[in-house]
CSV table of C-alpha atoms and ligand atoms in Angstrom, one decimal:
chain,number,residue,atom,x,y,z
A,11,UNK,CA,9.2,-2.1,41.3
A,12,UNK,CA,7.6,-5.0,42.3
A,13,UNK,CA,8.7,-6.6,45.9
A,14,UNK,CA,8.3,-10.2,46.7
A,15,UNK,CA,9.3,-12.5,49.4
A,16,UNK,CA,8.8,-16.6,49.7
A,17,UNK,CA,10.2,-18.2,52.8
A,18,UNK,CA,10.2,-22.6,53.9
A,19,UNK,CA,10.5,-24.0,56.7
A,20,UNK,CA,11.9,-27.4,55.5
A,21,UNK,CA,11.2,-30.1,53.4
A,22,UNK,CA,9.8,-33.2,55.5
A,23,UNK,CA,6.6,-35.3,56.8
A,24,UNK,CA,4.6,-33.1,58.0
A,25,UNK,CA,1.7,-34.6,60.0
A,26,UNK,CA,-1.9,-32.7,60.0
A,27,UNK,CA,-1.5,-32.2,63.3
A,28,UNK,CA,1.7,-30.0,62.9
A,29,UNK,CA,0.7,-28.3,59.5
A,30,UNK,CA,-1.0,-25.4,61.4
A,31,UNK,CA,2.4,-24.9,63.3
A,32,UNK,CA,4.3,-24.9,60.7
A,33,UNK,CA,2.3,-22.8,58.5
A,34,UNK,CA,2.0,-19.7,61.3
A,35,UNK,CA,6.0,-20.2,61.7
A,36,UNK,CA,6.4,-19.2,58.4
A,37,UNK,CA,3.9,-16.9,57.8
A,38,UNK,CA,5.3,-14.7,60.5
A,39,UNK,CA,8.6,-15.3,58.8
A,40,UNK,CA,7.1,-13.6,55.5
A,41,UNK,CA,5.3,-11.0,57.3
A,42,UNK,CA,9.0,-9.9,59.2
A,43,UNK,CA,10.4,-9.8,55.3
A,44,UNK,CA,7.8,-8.5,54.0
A,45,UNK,CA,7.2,-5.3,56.6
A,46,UNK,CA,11.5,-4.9,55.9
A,47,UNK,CA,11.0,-4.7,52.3
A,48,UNK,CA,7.5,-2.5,52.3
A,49,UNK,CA,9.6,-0.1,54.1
A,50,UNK,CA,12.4,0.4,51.9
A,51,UNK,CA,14.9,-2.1,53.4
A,52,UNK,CA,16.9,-4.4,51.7
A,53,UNK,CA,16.3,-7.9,50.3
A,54,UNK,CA,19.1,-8.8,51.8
A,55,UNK,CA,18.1,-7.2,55.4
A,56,UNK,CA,14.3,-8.8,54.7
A,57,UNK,CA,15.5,-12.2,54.4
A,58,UNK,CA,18.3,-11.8,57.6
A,59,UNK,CA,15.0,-10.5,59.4
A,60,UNK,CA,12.4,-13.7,58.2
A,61,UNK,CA,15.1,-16.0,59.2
A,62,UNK,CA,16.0,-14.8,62.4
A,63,UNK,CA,11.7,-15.6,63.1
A,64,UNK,CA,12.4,-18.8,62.1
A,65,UNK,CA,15.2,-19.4,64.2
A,66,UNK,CA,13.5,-18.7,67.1
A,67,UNK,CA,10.8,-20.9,66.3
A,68,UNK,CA,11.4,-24.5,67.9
A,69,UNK,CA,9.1,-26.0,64.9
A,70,UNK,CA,11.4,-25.5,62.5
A,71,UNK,CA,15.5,-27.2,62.2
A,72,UNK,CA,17.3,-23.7,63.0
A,73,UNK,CA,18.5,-21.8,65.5
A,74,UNK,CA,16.2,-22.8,68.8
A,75,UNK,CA,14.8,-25.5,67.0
A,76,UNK,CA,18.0,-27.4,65.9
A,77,UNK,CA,18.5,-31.0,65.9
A,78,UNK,CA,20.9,-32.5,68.0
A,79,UNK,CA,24.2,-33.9,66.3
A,80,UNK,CA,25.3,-37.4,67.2
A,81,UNK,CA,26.7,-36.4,70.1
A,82,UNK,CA,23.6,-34.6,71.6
A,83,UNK,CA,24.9,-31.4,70.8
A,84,UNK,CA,23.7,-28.6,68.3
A,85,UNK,CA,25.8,-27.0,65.8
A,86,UNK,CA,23.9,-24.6,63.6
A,87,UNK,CA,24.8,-23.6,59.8
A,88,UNK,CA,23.6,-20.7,57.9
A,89,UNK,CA,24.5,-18.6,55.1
A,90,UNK,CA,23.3,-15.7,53.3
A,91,UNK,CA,24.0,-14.3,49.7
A,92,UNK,CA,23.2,-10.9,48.2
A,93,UNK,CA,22.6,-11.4,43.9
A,94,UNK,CA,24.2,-8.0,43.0
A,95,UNK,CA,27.4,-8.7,44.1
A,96,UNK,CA,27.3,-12.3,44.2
A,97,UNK,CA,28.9,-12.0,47.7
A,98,UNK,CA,28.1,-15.2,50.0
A,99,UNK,CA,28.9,-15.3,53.5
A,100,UNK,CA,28.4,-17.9,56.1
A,101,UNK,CA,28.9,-19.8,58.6
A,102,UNK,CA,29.0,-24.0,59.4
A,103,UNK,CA,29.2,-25.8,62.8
A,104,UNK,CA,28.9,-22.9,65.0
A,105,UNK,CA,28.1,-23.6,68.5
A,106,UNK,CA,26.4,-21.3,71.4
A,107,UNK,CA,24.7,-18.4,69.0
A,108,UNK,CA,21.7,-17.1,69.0
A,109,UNK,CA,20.9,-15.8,65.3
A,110,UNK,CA,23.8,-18.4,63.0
A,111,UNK,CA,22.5,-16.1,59.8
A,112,UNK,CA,23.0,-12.7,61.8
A,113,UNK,CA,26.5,-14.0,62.3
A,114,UNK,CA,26.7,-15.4,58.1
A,115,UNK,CA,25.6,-11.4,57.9
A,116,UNK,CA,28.1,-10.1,59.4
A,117,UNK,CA,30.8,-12.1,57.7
A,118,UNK,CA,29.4,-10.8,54.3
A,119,UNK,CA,29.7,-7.9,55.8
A,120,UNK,CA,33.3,-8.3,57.3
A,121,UNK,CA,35.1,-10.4,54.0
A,122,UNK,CA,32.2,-12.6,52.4
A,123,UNK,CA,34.0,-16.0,53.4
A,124,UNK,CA,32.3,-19.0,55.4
A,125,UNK,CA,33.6,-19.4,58.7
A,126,UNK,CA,33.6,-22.9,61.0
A,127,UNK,CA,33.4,-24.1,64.2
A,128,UNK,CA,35.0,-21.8,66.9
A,129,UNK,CA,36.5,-19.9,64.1
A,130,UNK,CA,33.1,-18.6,63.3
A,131,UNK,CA,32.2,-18.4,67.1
A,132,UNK,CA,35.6,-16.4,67.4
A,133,UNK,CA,34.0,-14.4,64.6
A,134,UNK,CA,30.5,-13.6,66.3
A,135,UNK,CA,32.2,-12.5,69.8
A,136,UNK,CA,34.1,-10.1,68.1
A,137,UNK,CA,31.4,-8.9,65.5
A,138,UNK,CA,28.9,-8.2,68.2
A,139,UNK,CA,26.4,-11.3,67.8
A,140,UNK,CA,24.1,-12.4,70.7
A,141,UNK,CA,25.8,-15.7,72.2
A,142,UNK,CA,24.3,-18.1,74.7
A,143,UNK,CA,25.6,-20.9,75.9
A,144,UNK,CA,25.5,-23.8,73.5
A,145,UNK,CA,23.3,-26.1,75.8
A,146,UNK,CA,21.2,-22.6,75.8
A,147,UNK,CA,20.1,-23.8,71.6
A,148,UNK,CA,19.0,-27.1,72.7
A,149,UNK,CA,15.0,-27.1,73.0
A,150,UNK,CA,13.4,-29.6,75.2
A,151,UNK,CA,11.2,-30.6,72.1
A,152,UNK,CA,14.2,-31.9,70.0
A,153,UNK,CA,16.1,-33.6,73.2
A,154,UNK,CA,13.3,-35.5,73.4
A,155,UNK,CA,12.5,-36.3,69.7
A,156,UNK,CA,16.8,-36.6,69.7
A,157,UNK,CA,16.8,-39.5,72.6
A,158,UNK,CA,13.6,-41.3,70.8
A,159,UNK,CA,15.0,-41.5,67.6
A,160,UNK,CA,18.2,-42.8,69.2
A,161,UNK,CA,17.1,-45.4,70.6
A,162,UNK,CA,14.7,-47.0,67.6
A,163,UNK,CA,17.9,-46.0,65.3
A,164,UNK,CA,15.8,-43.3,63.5
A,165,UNK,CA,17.3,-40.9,61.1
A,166,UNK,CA,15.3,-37.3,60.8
A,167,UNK,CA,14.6,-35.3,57.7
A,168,UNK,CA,16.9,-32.5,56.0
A,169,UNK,CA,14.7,-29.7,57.3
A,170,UNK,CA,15.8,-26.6,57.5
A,171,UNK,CA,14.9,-23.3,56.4
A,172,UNK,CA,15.5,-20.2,54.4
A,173,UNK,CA,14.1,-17.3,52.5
A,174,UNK,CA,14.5,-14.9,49.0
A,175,UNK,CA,13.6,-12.1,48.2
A,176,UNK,CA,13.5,-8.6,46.0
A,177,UNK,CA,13.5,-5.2,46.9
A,178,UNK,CA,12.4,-2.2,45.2
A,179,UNK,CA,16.0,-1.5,43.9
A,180,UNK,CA,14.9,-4.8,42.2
A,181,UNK,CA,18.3,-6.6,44.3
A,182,UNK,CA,18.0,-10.3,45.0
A,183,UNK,CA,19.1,-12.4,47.8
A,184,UNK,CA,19.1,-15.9,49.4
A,185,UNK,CA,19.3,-17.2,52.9
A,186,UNK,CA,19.3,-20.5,54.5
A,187,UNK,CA,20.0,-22.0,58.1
A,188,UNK,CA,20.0,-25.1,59.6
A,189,UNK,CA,20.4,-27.9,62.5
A,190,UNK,CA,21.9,-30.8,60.3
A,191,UNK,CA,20.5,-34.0,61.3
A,192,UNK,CA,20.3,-36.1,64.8
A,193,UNK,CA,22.9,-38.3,62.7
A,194,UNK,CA,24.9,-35.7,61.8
A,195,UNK,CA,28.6,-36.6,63.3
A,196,UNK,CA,30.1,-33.6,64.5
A,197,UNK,CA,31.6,-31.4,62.5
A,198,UNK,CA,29.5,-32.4,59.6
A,199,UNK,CA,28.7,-29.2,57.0
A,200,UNK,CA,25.9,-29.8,54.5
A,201,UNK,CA,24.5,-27.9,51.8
A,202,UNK,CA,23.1,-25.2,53.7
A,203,UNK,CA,26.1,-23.0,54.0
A,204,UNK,CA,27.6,-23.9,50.6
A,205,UNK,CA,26.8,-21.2,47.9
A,206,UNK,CA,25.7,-23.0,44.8
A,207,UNK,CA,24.5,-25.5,46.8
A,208,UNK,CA,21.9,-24.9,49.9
A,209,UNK,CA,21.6,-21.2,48.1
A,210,UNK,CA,22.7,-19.2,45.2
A,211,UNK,CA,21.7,-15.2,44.4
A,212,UNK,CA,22.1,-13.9,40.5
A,213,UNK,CA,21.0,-11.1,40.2
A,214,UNK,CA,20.1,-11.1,36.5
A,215,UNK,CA,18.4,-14.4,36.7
A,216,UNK,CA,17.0,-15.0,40.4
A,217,UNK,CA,17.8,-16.3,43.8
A,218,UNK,CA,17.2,-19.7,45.6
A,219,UNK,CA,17.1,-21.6,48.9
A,220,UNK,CA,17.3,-25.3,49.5
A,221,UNK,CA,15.7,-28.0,52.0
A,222,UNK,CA,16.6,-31.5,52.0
A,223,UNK,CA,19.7,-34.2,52.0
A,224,UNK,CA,22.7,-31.9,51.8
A,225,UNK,CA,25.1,-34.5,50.6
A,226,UNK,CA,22.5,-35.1,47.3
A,227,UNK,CA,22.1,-31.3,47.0
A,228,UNK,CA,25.6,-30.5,46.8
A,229,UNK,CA,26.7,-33.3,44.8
A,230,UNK,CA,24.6,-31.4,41.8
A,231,UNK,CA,25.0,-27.9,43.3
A,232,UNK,CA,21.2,-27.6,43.1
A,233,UNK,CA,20.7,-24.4,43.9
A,234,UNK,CA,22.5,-23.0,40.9
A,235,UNK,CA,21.2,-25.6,38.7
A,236,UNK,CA,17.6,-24.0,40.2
A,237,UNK,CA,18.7,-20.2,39.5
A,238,UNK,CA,20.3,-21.2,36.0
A,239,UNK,CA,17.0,-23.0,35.1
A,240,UNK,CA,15.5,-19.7,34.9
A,241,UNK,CA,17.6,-19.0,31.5
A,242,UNK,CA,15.3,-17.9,29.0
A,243,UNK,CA,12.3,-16.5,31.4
A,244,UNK,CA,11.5,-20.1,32.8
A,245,UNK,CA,8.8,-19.4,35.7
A,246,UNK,CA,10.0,-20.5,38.5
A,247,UNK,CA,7.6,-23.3,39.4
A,248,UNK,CA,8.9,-24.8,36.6
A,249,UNK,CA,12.6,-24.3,36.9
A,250,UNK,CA,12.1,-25.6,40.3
A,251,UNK,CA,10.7,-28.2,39.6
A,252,UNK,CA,13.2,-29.7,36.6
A,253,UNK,CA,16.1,-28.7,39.2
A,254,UNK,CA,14.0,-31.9,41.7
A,255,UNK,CA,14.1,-33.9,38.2
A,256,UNK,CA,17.7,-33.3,38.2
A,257,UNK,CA,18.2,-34.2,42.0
A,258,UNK,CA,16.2,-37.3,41.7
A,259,UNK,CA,17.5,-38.5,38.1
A,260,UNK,CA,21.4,-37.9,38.9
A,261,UNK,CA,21.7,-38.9,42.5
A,262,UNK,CA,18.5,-39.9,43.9
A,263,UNK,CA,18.2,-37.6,46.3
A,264,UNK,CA,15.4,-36.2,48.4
A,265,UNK,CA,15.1,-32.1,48.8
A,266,UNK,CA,12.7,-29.0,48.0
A,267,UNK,CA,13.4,-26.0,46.9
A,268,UNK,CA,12.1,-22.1,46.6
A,269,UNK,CA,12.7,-19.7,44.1
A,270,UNK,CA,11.9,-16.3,42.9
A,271,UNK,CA,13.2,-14.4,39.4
A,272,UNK,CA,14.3,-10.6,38.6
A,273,UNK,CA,10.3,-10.0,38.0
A,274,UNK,CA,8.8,-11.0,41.4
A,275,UNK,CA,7.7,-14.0,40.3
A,276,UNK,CA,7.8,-17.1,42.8
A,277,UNK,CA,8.3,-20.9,42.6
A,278,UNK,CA,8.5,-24.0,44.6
A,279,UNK,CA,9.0,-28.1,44.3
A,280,UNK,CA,9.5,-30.5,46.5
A,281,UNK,CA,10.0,-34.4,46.6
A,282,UNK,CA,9.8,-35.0,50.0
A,283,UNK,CA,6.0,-35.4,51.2
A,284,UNK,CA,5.6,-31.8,52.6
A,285,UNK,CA,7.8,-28.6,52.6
A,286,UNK,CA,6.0,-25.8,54.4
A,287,UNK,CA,6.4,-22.5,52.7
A,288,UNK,CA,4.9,-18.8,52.9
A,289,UNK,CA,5.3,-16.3,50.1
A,290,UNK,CA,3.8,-12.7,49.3
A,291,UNK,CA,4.4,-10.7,46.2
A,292,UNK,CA,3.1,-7.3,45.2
A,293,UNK,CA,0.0,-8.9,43.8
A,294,UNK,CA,-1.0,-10.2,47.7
A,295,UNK,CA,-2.7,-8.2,50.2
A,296,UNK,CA,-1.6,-11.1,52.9
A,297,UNK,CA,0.9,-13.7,52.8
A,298,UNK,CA,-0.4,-17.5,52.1
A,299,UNK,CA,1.1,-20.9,53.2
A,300,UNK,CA,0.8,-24.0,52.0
A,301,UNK,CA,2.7,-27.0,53.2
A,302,UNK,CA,2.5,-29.2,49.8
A,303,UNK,CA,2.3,-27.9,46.4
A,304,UNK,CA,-1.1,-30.0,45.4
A,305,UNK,CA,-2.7,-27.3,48.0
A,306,UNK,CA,-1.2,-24.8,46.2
A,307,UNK,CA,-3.0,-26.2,43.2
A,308,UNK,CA,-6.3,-27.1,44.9
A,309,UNK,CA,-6.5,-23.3,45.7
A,310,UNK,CA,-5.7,-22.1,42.7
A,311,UNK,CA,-3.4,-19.3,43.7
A,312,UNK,CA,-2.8,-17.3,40.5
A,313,UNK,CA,-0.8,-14.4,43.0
A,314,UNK,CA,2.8,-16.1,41.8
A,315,UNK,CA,3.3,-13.1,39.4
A,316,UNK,CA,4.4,-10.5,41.0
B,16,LIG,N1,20.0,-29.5,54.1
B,16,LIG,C1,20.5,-29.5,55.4
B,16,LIG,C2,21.6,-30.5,55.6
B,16,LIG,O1,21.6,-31.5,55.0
B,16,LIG,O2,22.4,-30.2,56.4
């Protein structure tokens, strides 16, 4: 069986100066997934595991790298879905957590269900997550970027990241976390944790992870539209790319988006002016990263078939 694993690390601008960063981040994201499912482990387990790197990765909107809410605070959402069962669980607004999609986990786990605000902080004390205290998630990178942006009335990007996969038992599954925005009021819940929306598993057609404006994604539940597009034995670079057609034609929105179907095979799209990926399939002898699709293109990767 063929294994594969593709993870982002947000849709945004990403400056040359930064693409290097970015790039590592998710490249040791892939390699976590990847050494989970070369050992036998579970898609689901290898995308918990590539998330949980970039979590703890200030580059990236997650975990230690959230963006502050409107109020200067960080409120994380994650959520994780498992394409056999079609089980989603997650979590949205959670405060003072180390790992939000350990604790999304743990609720598909417990009674896949998605879980808010101290409910889902209730939730991770008793389940046995790692908690900190909230001002703990707040990196001193994105307090400053946070107070800047404040005061020239700046919005930031959607970024946030996320991760499929398949395993040898040829299961899918779908993961994505996230900081919100520094506009974000609190209490706001975007895509990310929404199945359907920031992710969707099917296990007889493929698995997906969003990036971008969470009110556009959900308003066309992109991320099934992505896995449905795969009807027929689309690739997925192309299904992924008519779900940003559908994005941009219906509501104008901005997002990108990753991929993979029941073969292996991997696919990606953006319409913001970078997203930085990683993937590896069984083809690969080493993961690659590219933070736009034309460099994708340039080098000609022909390793998206499993
Ligand atoms: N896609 C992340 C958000 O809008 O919250």
């Amino acid at each position: 069986m063929n294994l594969a694993i593709m993870v982002h690390g947000g849709a945004k601008e990403i400056y040359a100066d930064e693409a290097e960063t970015h790039k590592a981040g998710c490249l040791q994201a892939t390699q976590a997934g990847w050494d989970v499912l070369a050992r036998g482990g579970s898609a689901l387990d290898a995308v918990e595991a590539a998330v949980r790197v970039l979590e703890d990765d200030p580059t990236f909107n997650a975990g230690f790298g959230s963006e502050l809410n409107s109020a200067g605070e960080v409120e994380m959402c994650a959520a994780l879905m498992d394409g056999a069962s079609l089980g989603a669980g997650g979590v949205g607004a959670i405060q003072g957590v180390r790992h939000p999609i350990t604790v999304a986990r743990r609720v598909l786990e417990d009674e896949p269900t998605l879980l808010v605000s101290h409910g889902a902080r209730r939730f991770a004390e008793t389940h046995g997550a790692e908690l900190c205290d909230p001002a703990q998630m707040v990196s001193e990178g994105k307090r400053r970027e946070w107070e800047r942006k404040r005061a020239a009335g700046q919005r930031s990007g959607h970024d946030t990241v996320g991760c499929v996969a398949l395993d040898r038992d040829g299961n899918l599954a779908a993961g994505t976390s996230t900081g919100g925005t520094n506009t974000n009021p609190p209490g706001r819940l975007g895509d990310s944790p929404l199945p359907g929306c920031g992710l969707y598993a099917d296990g007889t057609l493929g698995a997906c992870s969003m990036t971008g404006d969470g009110e556009s994604i959900a308003r066309v539940v992109l991320a099934k539209t992505a896995v449905d597009l795969l009807d027929g034995g689309r690739h997925p670079d192309e299904a992924a790319q008519r779900a940003m057609d559908v994005l941009r034609e219906r509501v104008d929105g901005r997002a990108g988006c990753i991929l993979i179907d029941t073969a292996g095979r991997i696919g990606w799209a953006h319409n913001e002016p970078n997203i930085a990926v990683a993937y590896r399939t069984s083809a690969m002898d080493a993961p690659h990263a590219f933070v736009h699709k034309c460099e994708e293109q340039r080098e000609g990767s022909s390793e998206h078939a499993a």
